Coordinates of C-alpha atoms in Angstrom, one line a residue:
X140 CA 116.6 -97.4 -127.3
X141 CA 117.4 -95.4 -123.7
X142 CA 117.3 -91.9 -124.4
X143 CA 119.7 -89.1 -122.2
X144 CA 118.0 -86.4 -121.1
X145 CA 120.2 -83.0 -121.9
X146 CA 119.4 -80.2 -119.8
X147 CA 118.1 -76.7 -121.4
X148 CA 121.0 -74.5 -121.7
X149 CA 120.4 -71.1 -119.5
X150 CA 121.0 -67.7 -121.1
X151 CA 120.9 -64.1 -119.4
X152 CA 123.7 -63.2 -116.5
X153 CA 123.9 -65.3 -113.4
X154 CA 123.5 -64.2 -109.9
X155 CA 126.5 -63.3 -107.9
X156 CA 126.5 -64.4 -104.7
X157 CA 126.3 -62.6 -101.6
X158 CA 130.3 -61.8 -99.9
X159 CA 129.6 -63.7 -96.7
X160 CA 131.0 -62.2 -93.7
X161 CA 134.8 -62.5 -92.9
X162 CA 135.3 -65.4 -90.0
X163 CA 138.6 -65.5 -88.2
X164 CA 139.2 -61.9 -87.9
X165 CA 138.4 -61.2 -84.7
X166 CA 135.4 -60.3 -82.8
X167 CA 136.6 -56.3 -82.9
X168 CA 137.0 -55.9 -86.1
X169 CA 133.5 -58.2 -87.4
X170 CA 131.2 -56.3 -84.2
X171 CA 132.9 -53.4 -85.7
X172 CA 129.7 -51.1 -87.5
X173 CA 130.3 -50.4 -91.3
X174 CA 130.6 -46.5 -92.2
X175 CA 131.5 -45.8 -88.5
X176 CA 135.8 -44.6 -88.3
X177 CA 137.5 -45.7 -85.5
X178 CA 138.0 -43.4 -82.4
X179 CA 141.8 -42.4 -81.9
X180 CA 142.9 -42.9 -78.7
X181 CA 144.3 -39.9 -76.9
X182 CA 147.6 -39.1 -77.4
X183 CA 150.3 -40.1 -74.1
X184 CA 153.8 -38.8 -73.7
X185 CA 154.9 -35.3 -74.2
X186 CA 152.9 -34.9 -77.6
X187 CA 149.8 -34.6 -75.3
X188 CA 148.1 -31.3 -75.7
X189 CA 147.4 -29.6 -72.5
X190 CA 143.8 -29.2 -70.9
X191 CA 142.4 -25.6 -71.4
X192 CA 143.1 -22.9 -69.0
X193 CA 139.8 -21.8 -67.7
X194 CA 139.4 -17.7 -68.0
X195 CA 138.0 -17.4 -65.2
X196 CA 140.9 -18.4 -62.6
X197 CA 143.4 -16.4 -62.5
X198 CA 146.6 -17.1 -62.9
X199 CA 149.4 -17.3 -61.1
X200 CA 152.8 -15.1 -61.7
X201 CA 155.1 -18.3 -61.5
X202 CA 153.0 -19.2 -64.9
X203 CA 152.8 -15.8 -66.6
X204 CA 156.4 -15.5 -65.9
X205 CA 156.8 -19.4 -67.5
X206 CA 154.3 -17.9 -70.4
X207 CA 156.3 -15.4 -71.2
X208 CA 159.6 -16.5 -71.4
X209 CA 158.3 -19.4 -73.8
X210 CA 156.7 -16.8 -76.3
X211 CA 159.9 -15.2 -76.0
X212 CA 162.4 -16.0 -79.6
X213 CA 164.2 -19.8 -79.0
X214 CA 167.5 -19.5 -81.6
X215 CA 170.4 -21.9 -81.0
X216 CA 173.6 -19.8 -80.7
X217 CA 177.2 -22.1 -81.8
X218 CA 179.6 -21.1 -79.4
X219 CA 181.1 -18.9 -81.7
X220 CA 178.0 -17.5 -82.1
X221 CA 176.9 -16.7 -78.6
X222 CA 180.4 -15.3 -78.2
X223 CA 179.9 -12.6 -81.1
X224 CA 176.2 -12.3 -79.8
X225 CA 177.2 -11.4 -76.4
X226 CA 180.1 -9.4 -77.4
X227 CA 177.5 -7.1 -80.1
X228 CA 175.1 -6.9 -77.3
X229 CA 177.9 -5.5 -75.3
X230 CA 179.1 -3.2 -77.4
X231 CA 175.4 -1.7 -78.2
X232 CA 174.4 -1.2 -74.8
X233 CA 177.3 0.3 -73.8
X234 CA 177.1 2.4 -76.6
X235 CA 173.6 3.5 -74.9
X236 CA 174.8 3.6 -71.7
X237 CA 177.2 6.2 -72.7
X238 CA 174.0 8.4 -74.8
X239 CA 171.7 8.2 -71.6
X240 CA 173.5 7.5 -68.8
X241 CA 176.8 9.4 -69.2
X242 CA 179.1 5.7 -69.4
X243 CA 177.8 4.6 -66.4
X244 CA 179.6 1.5 -65.1
X245 CA 176.9 0.4 -62.8
X246 CA 174.1 0.7 -65.4
X247 CA 176.8 -1.2 -67.8
X248 CA 177.0 -4.0 -65.1
X249 CA 173.3 -4.3 -64.7
X250 CA 172.6 -4.6 -68.1
X251 CA 175.1 -7.3 -68.3
X252 CA 173.7 -9.8 -66.2
X253 CA 170.4 -10.4 -68.6
X254 CA 172.7 -10.4 -71.9
X255 CA 174.3 -13.6 -69.6
X256 CA 171.0 -15.7 -69.2
X257 CA 170.4 -15.0 -72.6
X258 CA 173.6 -16.4 -73.8
X259 CA 173.7 -19.1 -71.4
X260 CA 169.9 -19.8 -72.6
X261 CA 170.1 -19.3 -76.5
X262 CA 173.4 -21.3 -76.8
X263 CA 172.8 -24.7 -78.5
X264 CA 173.2 -28.0 -76.3
X265 CA 176.4 -28.9 -77.8
X266 CA 178.4 -25.9 -76.8
X267 CA 176.6 -25.3 -73.1
X268 CA 180.5 -24.8 -71.7
X269 CA 181.3 -22.2 -74.2
X270 CA 178.3 -19.9 -72.4
X271 CA 180.3 -19.3 -69.1
X272 CA 184.0 -18.3 -71.0
X273 CA 182.4 -16.1 -73.6
X274 CA 180.4 -13.8 -71.2
X275 CA 183.5 -12.5 -69.6
X276 CA 185.0 -11.7 -73.0
X277 CA 182.4 -10.0 -74.1
X278 CA 181.9 -7.8 -70.8
X279 CA 185.7 -6.5 -71.6
X280 CA 184.8 -6.0 -75.0
X281 CA 182.1 -3.8 -74.0
X282 CA 184.1 -1.7 -72.0
X283 CA 185.9 -0.3 -74.5
X284 CA 182.7 2.3 -75.1
X285 CA 182.3 3.2 -72.0
X286 CA 185.7 3.2 -69.6
X287 CA 187.4 6.2 -69.0
X288 CA 190.0 7.2 -71.7
X289 CA 192.8 9.2 -69.9
X290 CA 194.5 10.9 -72.4
X291 CA 193.0 9.8 -75.1
X292 CA 195.7 7.3 -76.2
X293 CA 195.9 3.8 -76.1
X294 CA 198.0 3.1 -73.2
X295 CA 195.4 5.5 -71.5
X296 CA 192.1 3.1 -72.7
X297 CA 193.6 0.3 -71.4
X298 CA 194.4 1.0 -68.4
X299 CA 190.5 2.8 -68.2
X300 CA 189.3 -1.2 -69.4
X301 CA 191.5 -2.6 -66.4
X302 CA 190.3 0.1 -63.9
X303 CA 186.2 -0.4 -64.6
X304 CA 187.4 -4.5 -64.3
X305 CA 189.1 -4.0 -61.4
X306 CA 185.9 -1.5 -60.0
X307 CA 183.1 -3.8 -61.8
X308 CA 184.5 -7.1 -60.8
X309 CA 181.3 -8.1 -58.7
X310 CA 178.9 -7.5 -61.6
X311 CA 181.6 -9.6 -63.8
X312 CA 181.6 -12.5 -61.4
X313 CA 177.5 -12.3 -61.1
X314 CA 176.8 -12.4 -64.6
X315 CA 179.5 -15.2 -65.2
X316 CA 177.8 -17.1 -62.0
X317 CA 174.4 -16.4 -64.1
X318 CA 175.6 -18.0 -66.9
X319 CA 177.1 -20.6 -65.0
X320 CA 174.4 -21.8 -63.2
X321 CA 171.7 -21.9 -66.4
X322 CA 173.8 -24.2 -68.1
X323 CA 174.4 -26.4 -65.1
X324 CA 170.6 -26.5 -65.0
X325 CA 170.2 -26.9 -68.7
X326 CA 173.0 -30.1 -68.9
X327 CA 171.4 -31.7 -65.5
X328 CA 167.8 -31.7 -67.5
X329 CA 169.6 -33.1 -70.9
X330 CA 171.5 -36.1 -69.1
X331 CA 168.1 -36.8 -66.9
X332 CA 166.0 -36.7 -70.6
X333 CA 168.7 -38.8 -72.2
X334 CA 168.6 -41.4 -69.4
X335 CA 164.5 -41.6 -69.5
X336 CA 165.1 -41.8 -73.2
X337 CA 167.2 -44.7 -72.8
X338 CA 164.6 -46.4 -69.8
X339 CA 161.8 -46.5 -72.2
X340 CA 163.8 -47.1 -74.9
X341 CA 162.0 -51.0 -76.0
X342 CA 165.1 -53.7 -75.7
X343 CA 165.8 -55.2 -79.1

């Protein structure tokens, strides 16, 4: 009689096989050592950090001026906000001029130029064209504090403002020109930046 051999049952936990190395995933992933994080590449473009400046090398005056401008506050004013800012600053400077320099129109005109520059720099991009419009209005508003009052009435004050506008027209045109040139430069840079972004945009 033929007898069938039976395999004895094996008890105990089975031994798990060692995992095979990944195949077909590319040589770079397989050859990368385990436990070492990938080395990040240096970021390119405008987000790249600038190289540290040599402390022993003297800094040029233009570089110091640019650094000082970058350290200044950089608000973004609307068209109405830029007009209110310029008018409020000119009224304040007019009162200081009247208090310290006896309402000197020349000092008032000199102080008007940097205010025009700040107004043109701080206005937001969508309202660039409003800066050359609001600075002459702010100049006329600030003249109320330094113009001659005449007989003290409203007519005498208006005549003093008109006379100050006529005699200080050079500072008025100069400050407006500074604001216009600053706005023009910012507009050109904005157009070039948009054109560069459009060229670097990947095709759809």
